Amino acid sequence: YDKSDKLMIQSPAFAESILSKGNYKDKLAYVPNWAEDIFSNNERIKKEKFTSLMPKGFKIMFAGNIGAAQDFESIIKAANETKEVSAIKWVIVGDGRARLKAEADVKKLGLEDTVIFVGRHPVEDMPNFFVHADAMLVSLRDEYIFSLTIPSKVQCYMAAGKPILTMLNGIGNEIVREARCGLTANAGDYKSLAQNAKTLYNKSKEELSEMGNNSASYYFSHFDKDTVVNSIVKLIDND
């Protein structure tokens, strides 16, 4: 840090940790991640491509790594809480070390009609999945470092203009609440996640559409690639 001219952080929550190590306030610059253009380019979406993989009903979609950090045990517990509402479906797009355990838990609880794993697909296909979702899910385990991080999923989901459900701590929840684009639950709080899923299910199409519009609006105001890159260039030019 001493030898750096600028310290670019992807989350404002990192500032406290860095400042505890020295007086670097003048070096800090908030430079968030952005989503790839494919997530906001609706003209390239091929809705029909994955229609056959999608269950009928209200689809809550998780996209990405299925690992320990994502706390799939709690996600499946939430799905178990919502199984009484048969229309609520949890669609899992991705793969990872925790997938086999997650699939076994789903089978053990008899949730095969509630939780649907559609496997791993290239990032270029994610918008073709997102278009089928009524809401997107982001989750992280209860660890301090995760509470400081803005998960990259948040930017992708927002760029796609989707309502968001969370089960995490810290800055990720703060952003979703500030954007008014979804409902938040703390890390590991599967009962609140399940209740939020039911709440979204009972909202009108107009209310869900408003949340999605808020997502996209917040993305382009705070995470737009051109805006972020220009801020990086400006930081370099000023030095």
PDB file of C-alpha atoms in Angstrom, residues 15-222:
ATOM      1  CA  ALA A  15     -12.031   0.995   2.948  1.00  0.00           C
ATOM      2  CA  GLU A  16     -12.247   0.393   6.690  1.00  0.00           C
ATOM      3  CA  SER A  17      -9.953  -2.630   6.529  1.00  0.00           C
ATOM      4  CA  ILE A  18      -7.367  -0.783   4.435  1.00  0.00           C
ATOM      5  CA  LEU A  19      -7.455   2.356   6.570  1.00  0.00           C
ATOM      6  CA  SER A  20      -6.854   0.256   9.685  1.00  0.00           C
ATOM      7  CA  LYS A  21      -3.417  -0.522   8.232  1.00  0.00           C
ATOM      8  CA  GLY A  22      -2.363   3.079   7.606  1.00  0.00           C
ATOM      9  CA  ASN A  23      -3.348   6.536   6.450  1.00  0.00           C
ATOM     10  CA  TYR A  24      -4.271   5.692   2.857  1.00  0.00           C
ATOM     11  CA  LYS A  25      -7.439   7.756   2.589  1.00  0.00           C
ATOM     12  CA  ASP A  26      -6.126   9.938  -0.241  1.00  0.00           C
ATOM     13  CA  LYS A  27      -5.113   6.852  -2.225  1.00  0.00           C
ATOM     14  CA  LEU A  28      -8.465   5.081  -2.063  1.00  0.00           C
ATOM     15  CA  ALA A  29     -10.712   5.022  -5.116  1.00  0.00           C
ATOM     16  CA  TYR A  30     -13.960   3.093  -5.399  1.00  0.00           C
ATOM     17  CA  VAL A  31     -13.909   1.279  -8.750  1.00  0.00           C
ATOM     18  CA  PRO A  32     -16.662  -1.348  -8.868  1.00  0.00           C
ATOM     19  CA  ASN A  33     -16.927  -4.304 -11.181  1.00  0.00           C
ATOM     20  CA  TRP A  34     -19.201  -4.115 -14.189  1.00  0.00           C
ATOM     21  CA  ALA A  35     -21.136  -6.781 -16.073  1.00  0.00           C
ATOM     22  CA  GLU A  36     -20.228  -7.896 -19.561  1.00  0.00           C
ATOM     23  CA  ASP A  37     -22.266  -6.226 -22.301  1.00  0.00           C
ATOM     24  CA  ILE A  38     -24.090  -9.470 -23.091  1.00  0.00           C
ATOM     25  CA  PHE A  39     -26.157  -9.107 -19.911  1.00  0.00           C
ATOM     26  CA  SER A  40     -27.665  -5.780 -20.915  1.00  0.00           C
ATOM     27  CA  ASN A  41     -27.991  -6.421 -24.668  1.00  0.00           C
ATOM     28  CA  ASN A  42     -31.563  -7.672 -24.990  1.00  0.00           C
ATOM     29  CA  GLU A  43     -31.322  -7.823 -28.780  1.00  0.00           C
ATOM     30  CA  ARG A  44     -29.019 -10.858 -28.598  1.00  0.00           C
ATOM     31  CA  ILE A  45     -31.231 -12.932 -26.295  1.00  0.00           C
ATOM     32  CA  LYS A  46     -32.519 -16.212 -27.727  1.00  0.00           C
ATOM     33  CA  LYS A  47     -35.439 -16.928 -25.441  1.00  0.00           C
ATOM     34  CA  GLU A  48     -36.383 -20.144 -27.174  1.00  0.00           C
ATOM     35  CA  LYS A  49     -32.932 -21.725 -26.701  1.00  0.00           C
ATOM     36  CA  PHE A  50     -33.521 -23.104 -23.193  1.00  0.00           C
ATOM     37  CA  THR A  51     -37.312 -23.122 -22.981  1.00  0.00           C
ATOM     38  CA  SER A  52     -37.335 -26.925 -22.838  1.00  0.00           C
ATOM     39  CA  LEU A  53     -35.153 -26.903 -19.699  1.00  0.00           C
ATOM     40  CA  MET A  54     -37.404 -24.528 -17.799  1.00  0.00           C
ATOM     41  CA  PRO A  55     -40.104 -25.729 -15.401  1.00  0.00           C
ATOM     42  CA  LYS A  56     -43.502 -24.084 -15.431  1.00  0.00           C
ATOM     43  CA  GLY A  57     -44.137 -21.708 -12.566  1.00  0.00           C
ATOM     44  CA  PHE A  58     -42.426 -18.876 -10.709  1.00  0.00           C
ATOM     45  CA  LYS A  59     -38.728 -19.357 -11.377  1.00  0.00           C
ATOM     46  CA  ILE A  60     -36.073 -18.231  -8.877  1.00  0.00           C
ATOM     47  CA  MET A  61     -32.746 -18.689 -10.614  1.00  0.00           C
ATOM     48  CA  PHE A  62     -29.232 -19.067  -9.244  1.00  0.00           C
ATOM     49  CA  ALA A  63     -26.420 -18.828 -11.792  1.00  0.00           C
ATOM     50  CA  GLY A  64     -22.778 -19.571 -11.097  1.00  0.00           C
ATOM     51  CA  ASN A  65     -20.499 -21.678  -8.948  1.00  0.00           C
ATOM     52  CA  ILE A  66     -22.099 -24.287  -6.708  1.00  0.00           C
ATOM     53  CA  GLY A  67     -19.585 -24.273  -3.890  1.00  0.00           C
ATOM     54  CA  ALA A  68     -19.212 -24.064  -0.137  1.00  0.00           C
ATOM     55  CA  ALA A  69     -19.154 -20.263  -0.236  1.00  0.00           C
ATOM     56  CA  GLN A  70     -22.632 -20.145  -1.781  1.00  0.00           C
ATOM     57  CA  ASP A  71     -24.187 -22.070   1.139  1.00  0.00           C
ATOM     58  CA  PHE A  72     -26.371 -24.435  -0.852  1.00  0.00           C
ATOM     59  CA  GLU A  73     -27.451 -26.221   2.306  1.00  0.00           C
ATOM     60  CA  SER A  74     -29.390 -23.093   3.264  1.00  0.00           C
ATOM     61  CA  ILE A  75     -30.707 -22.581  -0.282  1.00  0.00           C
ATOM     62  CA  ILE A  76     -32.150 -26.101  -0.265  1.00  0.00           C
ATOM     63  CA  LYS A  77     -33.635 -25.552   3.196  1.00  0.00           C
ATOM     64  CA  ALA A  78     -35.349 -22.447   1.806  1.00  0.00           C
ATOM     65  CA  ALA A  79     -36.679 -24.484  -1.118  1.00  0.00           C
ATOM     66  CA  ASN A  80     -38.019 -27.021   1.355  1.00  0.00           C
ATOM     67  CA  GLU A  81     -39.875 -24.204   3.118  1.00  0.00           C
ATOM     68  CA  THR A  82     -41.518 -23.127  -0.142  1.00  0.00           C
ATOM     69  CA  LYS A  83     -42.479 -26.567  -1.456  1.00  0.00           C
ATOM     70  CA  GLU A  84     -46.018 -26.035  -0.174  1.00  0.00           C
ATOM     71  CA  VAL A  85     -46.309 -23.408  -2.919  1.00  0.00           C
ATOM     72  CA  SER A  86     -45.825 -25.815  -5.790  1.00  0.00           C
ATOM     73  CA  ALA A  87     -45.530 -23.029  -8.380  1.00  0.00           C
ATOM     74  CA  ILE A  88     -42.269 -21.744  -6.848  1.00  0.00           C
ATOM     75  CA  LYS A  89     -39.321 -23.360  -8.622  1.00  0.00           C
ATOM     76  CA  TRP A  90     -35.643 -22.963  -7.816  1.00  0.00           C
ATOM     77  CA  VAL A  91     -33.581 -23.247 -11.011  1.00  0.00           C
ATOM     78  CA  ILE A  92     -29.843 -23.804 -10.574  1.00  0.00           C
ATOM     79  CA  VAL A  93     -27.592 -22.960 -13.531  1.00  0.00           C
ATOM     80  CA  GLY A  94     -23.992 -23.965 -12.957  1.00  0.00           C
ATOM     81  CA  ASP A  95     -21.684 -26.550 -11.478  1.00  0.00           C
ATOM     82  CA  GLY A  96     -19.156 -26.908  -8.704  1.00  0.00           C
ATOM     83  CA  ARG A  97     -17.753 -29.039  -5.914  1.00  0.00           C
ATOM     84  CA  ALA A  98     -20.943 -28.828  -3.848  1.00  0.00           C
ATOM     85  CA  ARG A  99     -23.311 -29.869  -6.635  1.00  0.00           C
ATOM     86  CA  LEU A 100     -23.388 -33.620  -5.917  1.00  0.00           C
ATOM     87  CA  LYS A 101     -24.103 -32.959  -2.219  1.00  0.00           C
ATOM     88  CA  ALA A 102     -26.797 -30.437  -3.145  1.00  0.00           C
ATOM     89  CA  GLU A 103     -28.451 -32.874  -5.544  1.00  0.00           C
ATOM     90  CA  ALA A 104     -28.350 -35.594  -2.879  1.00  0.00           C
ATOM     91  CA  ASP A 105     -29.996 -33.235  -0.363  1.00  0.00           C
ATOM     92  CA  VAL A 106     -32.699 -32.377  -2.894  1.00  0.00           C
ATOM     93  CA  LYS A 107     -33.411 -36.059  -3.453  1.00  0.00           C
ATOM     94  CA  LYS A 108     -33.410 -36.804   0.278  1.00  0.00           C
ATOM     95  CA  LEU A 109     -36.039 -34.113   0.879  1.00  0.00           C
ATOM     96  CA  GLY A 110     -38.106 -35.083  -2.145  1.00  0.00           C
ATOM     97  CA  LEU A 111     -37.614 -31.706  -3.816  1.00  0.00           C
ATOM     98  CA  GLU A 112     -36.927 -32.922  -7.353  1.00  0.00           C
ATOM     99  CA  ASP A 113     -39.970 -30.993  -8.652  1.00  0.00           C
ATOM    100  CA  THR A 114     -38.997 -27.862  -6.684  1.00  0.00           C
ATOM    101  CA  VAL A 115     -35.235 -27.573  -7.291  1.00  0.00           C
ATOM    102  CA  ILE A 116     -34.078 -28.085 -10.868  1.00  0.00           C
ATOM    103  CA  PHE A 117     -30.387 -28.370 -11.817  1.00  0.00           C
ATOM    104  CA  VAL A 118     -29.793 -27.543 -15.488  1.00  0.00           C
ATOM    105  CA  GLY A 119     -26.016 -27.938 -15.487  1.00  0.00           C
ATOM    106  CA  ARG A 120     -23.062 -25.864 -16.559  1.00  0.00           C
ATOM    107  CA  HIS A 121     -23.275 -23.564 -19.565  1.00  0.00           C
ATOM    108  CA  PRO A 122     -20.976 -20.917 -21.079  1.00  0.00           C
ATOM    109  CA  VAL A 123     -21.267 -17.363 -19.794  1.00  0.00           C
ATOM    110  CA  GLU A 124     -22.461 -16.277 -23.247  1.00  0.00           C
ATOM    111  CA  ASP A 125     -25.623 -18.302 -22.654  1.00  0.00           C
ATOM    112  CA  MET A 126     -26.469 -16.792 -19.283  1.00  0.00           C
ATOM    113  CA  PRO A 127     -28.755 -14.070 -20.712  1.00  0.00           C
ATOM    114  CA  ASN A 128     -30.679 -16.819 -22.511  1.00  0.00           C
ATOM    115  CA  PHE A 129     -31.331 -18.380 -19.101  1.00  0.00           C
ATOM    116  CA  PHE A 130     -31.916 -15.118 -17.220  1.00  0.00           C
ATOM    117  CA  VAL A 131     -34.749 -14.167 -19.561  1.00  0.00           C
ATOM    118  CA  HIS A 132     -36.817 -17.056 -18.151  1.00  0.00           C
ATOM    119  CA  ALA A 133     -36.314 -16.077 -14.488  1.00  0.00           C
ATOM    120  CA  ASP A 134     -38.851 -14.193 -12.400  1.00  0.00           C
ATOM    121  CA  ALA A 135     -36.143 -13.410  -9.832  1.00  0.00           C
ATOM    122  CA  MET A 136     -32.423 -14.053  -9.435  1.00  0.00           C
ATOM    123  CA  LEU A 137     -30.716 -15.378  -6.310  1.00  0.00           C
ATOM    124  CA  VAL A 138     -27.356 -14.396  -4.830  1.00  0.00           C
ATOM    125  CA  SER A 139     -26.083 -16.076  -1.661  1.00  0.00           C
ATOM    126  CA  LEU A 140     -22.885 -16.182   0.366  1.00  0.00           C
ATOM    127  CA  ARG A 141     -21.937 -17.904   3.589  1.00  0.00           C
ATOM    128  CA  ASP A 142     -21.706 -16.010   6.884  1.00  0.00           C
ATOM    129  CA  GLU A 143     -18.072 -14.904   6.751  1.00  0.00           C
ATOM    130  CA  TYR A 144     -16.744 -11.421   7.411  1.00  0.00           C
ATOM    131  CA  ILE A 145     -14.855 -11.070   4.122  1.00  0.00           C
ATOM    132  CA  PHE A 146     -17.987 -11.924   2.135  1.00  0.00           C
ATOM    133  CA  SER A 147     -19.893  -9.138   3.880  1.00  0.00           C
ATOM    134  CA  LEU A 148     -17.411  -6.627   2.431  1.00  0.00           C
ATOM    135  CA  THR A 149     -17.632  -7.884  -1.134  1.00  0.00           C
ATOM    136  CA  ILE A 150     -20.079  -6.887  -3.849  1.00  0.00           C
ATOM    137  CA  PRO A 151     -20.715 -10.261  -5.526  1.00  0.00           C
ATOM    138  CA  SER A 152     -20.262  -9.956  -9.295  1.00  0.00           C
ATOM    139  CA  LYS A 153     -23.632 -11.678  -9.660  1.00  0.00           C
ATOM    140  CA  VAL A 154     -25.277  -8.498  -8.418  1.00  0.00           C
ATOM    141  CA  GLN A 155     -23.991  -6.483 -11.377  1.00  0.00           C
ATOM    142  CA  CYS A 156     -24.966  -9.218 -13.860  1.00  0.00           C
ATOM    143  CA  TYR A 157     -28.449  -9.591 -12.443  1.00  0.00           C
ATOM    144  CA  MET A 158     -28.954  -5.832 -12.390  1.00  0.00           C
ATOM    145  CA  ALA A 159     -27.677  -5.358 -15.938  1.00  0.00           C
ATOM    146  CA  ALA A 160     -30.227  -7.951 -17.059  1.00  0.00           C
ATOM    147  CA  GLY A 161     -32.971  -5.972 -15.326  1.00  0.00           C
ATOM    148  CA  LYS A 162     -34.049  -8.687 -12.897  1.00  0.00           C
ATOM    149  CA  PRO A 163     -35.523  -8.597  -9.373  1.00  0.00           C
ATOM    150  CA  ILE A 164     -33.025  -9.977  -6.860  1.00  0.00           C
ATOM    151  CA  LEU A 165     -33.344 -12.194  -3.807  1.00  0.00           C
ATOM    152  CA  THR A 166     -30.354 -12.295  -1.461  1.00  0.00           C
ATOM    153  CA  MET A 167     -29.118 -14.459   1.385  1.00  0.00           C
ATOM    154  CA  LEU A 168     -25.915 -12.761   2.455  1.00  0.00           C
ATOM    155  CA  ASN A 169     -24.543 -10.080   4.757  1.00  0.00           C
ATOM    156  CA  GLY A 170     -23.224  -6.569   4.339  1.00  0.00           C
ATOM    157  CA  ILE A 171     -22.737  -4.410   1.282  1.00  0.00           C
ATOM    158  CA  GLY A 172     -24.546  -6.719  -1.149  1.00  0.00           C
ATOM    159  CA  ASN A 173     -27.763  -6.388   0.828  1.00  0.00           C
ATOM    160  CA  GLU A 174     -27.269  -2.645   1.203  1.00  0.00           C
ATOM    161  CA  ILE A 175     -27.063  -2.209  -2.574  1.00  0.00           C
ATOM    162  CA  VAL A 176     -30.202  -4.244  -3.269  1.00  0.00           C
ATOM    163  CA  ARG A 177     -32.131  -2.273  -0.656  1.00  0.00           C
ATOM    164  CA  GLU A 178     -30.814   1.057  -1.946  1.00  0.00           C
ATOM    165  CA  ALA A 179     -31.759   0.116  -5.509  1.00  0.00           C
ATOM    166  CA  ARG A 180     -35.224  -1.071  -4.406  1.00  0.00           C
ATOM    167  CA  CYS A 181     -34.814  -4.010  -6.737  1.00  0.00           C
ATOM    168  CA  GLY A 182     -35.490  -7.004  -4.521  1.00  0.00           C
ATOM    169  CA  LEU A 183     -35.765  -8.510  -1.054  1.00  0.00           C
ATOM    170  CA  THR A 184     -32.882  -9.286   1.283  1.00  0.00           C
ATOM    171  CA  ALA A 185     -32.122 -11.959   3.865  1.00  0.00           C
ATOM    172  CA  ASN A 186     -29.037 -12.333   5.999  1.00  0.00           C
ATOM    173  CA  ALA A 187     -26.503 -15.086   5.371  1.00  0.00           C
ATOM    174  CA  GLY A 188     -27.843 -18.477   6.401  1.00  0.00           C
ATOM    175  CA  ASP A 189     -31.331 -17.141   7.145  1.00  0.00           C
ATOM    176  CA  TYR A 190     -33.151 -19.614   4.927  1.00  0.00           C
ATOM    177  CA  LYS A 191     -36.515 -18.967   6.596  1.00  0.00           C
ATOM    178  CA  SER A 192     -36.399 -15.286   5.601  1.00  0.00           C
ATOM    179  CA  LEU A 193     -35.266 -16.230   2.108  1.00  0.00           C
ATOM    180  CA  ALA A 194     -38.207 -18.618   1.800  1.00  0.00           C
ATOM    181  CA  GLN A 195     -40.630 -15.966   3.041  1.00  0.00           C
ATOM    182  CA  ASN A 196     -39.166 -13.433   0.595  1.00  0.00           C
ATOM    183  CA  ALA A 197     -39.592 -15.951  -2.220  1.00  0.00           C
ATOM    184  CA  LYS A 198     -43.261 -16.321  -1.316  1.00  0.00           C
ATOM    185  CA  THR A 199     -43.641 -12.547  -1.085  1.00  0.00           C
ATOM    186  CA  LEU A 200     -42.225 -12.068  -4.578  1.00  0.00           C
ATOM    187  CA  TYR A 201     -44.417 -14.870  -5.905  1.00  0.00           C
ATOM    188  CA  ASN A 202     -47.483 -13.005  -4.644  1.00  0.00           C
ATOM    189  CA  LYS A 203     -46.502  -9.696  -6.232  1.00  0.00           C
ATOM    190  CA  SER A 204     -48.133  -8.517  -9.420  1.00  0.00           C
ATOM    191  CA  LYS A 205     -46.351  -8.524 -12.764  1.00  0.00           C
ATOM    192  CA  GLU A 206     -46.301  -4.727 -12.568  1.00  0.00           C
ATOM    193  CA  GLU A 207     -44.546  -4.786  -9.182  1.00  0.00           C
ATOM    194  CA  LEU A 208     -41.977  -7.294 -10.398  1.00  0.00           C
ATOM    195  CA  SER A 209     -41.433  -5.252 -13.545  1.00  0.00           C
ATOM    196  CA  GLU A 210     -40.812  -2.157 -11.426  1.00  0.00           C
ATOM    197  CA  MET A 211     -38.186  -4.038  -9.401  1.00  0.00           C
ATOM    198  CA  GLY A 212     -36.530  -5.170 -12.617  1.00  0.00           C
ATOM    199  CA  ASN A 213     -36.519  -1.631 -13.968  1.00  0.00           C
ATOM    200  CA  ASN A 214     -35.002  -0.404 -10.701  1.00  0.00           C
ATOM    201  CA  SER A 215     -32.284  -3.049 -11.091  1.00  0.00           C
ATOM    202  CA  ALA A 216     -31.334  -1.869 -14.565  1.00  0.00           C
ATOM    203  CA  SER A 217     -31.551   1.800 -13.625  1.00  0.00           C
ATOM    204  CA  TYR A 218     -29.235   1.315 -10.645  1.00  0.00           C
ATOM    205  CA  TYR A 219     -26.802  -0.674 -12.749  1.00  0.00           C
ATOM    206  CA  PHE A 220     -26.456   1.996 -15.406  1.00  0.00           C
ATOM    207  CA  SER A 221     -26.146   4.722 -12.773  1.00  0.00           C
ATOM    208  CA  HIS A 222     -23.487   2.979 -10.677  1.00  0.00           C
TER     209      HIS A 222
END
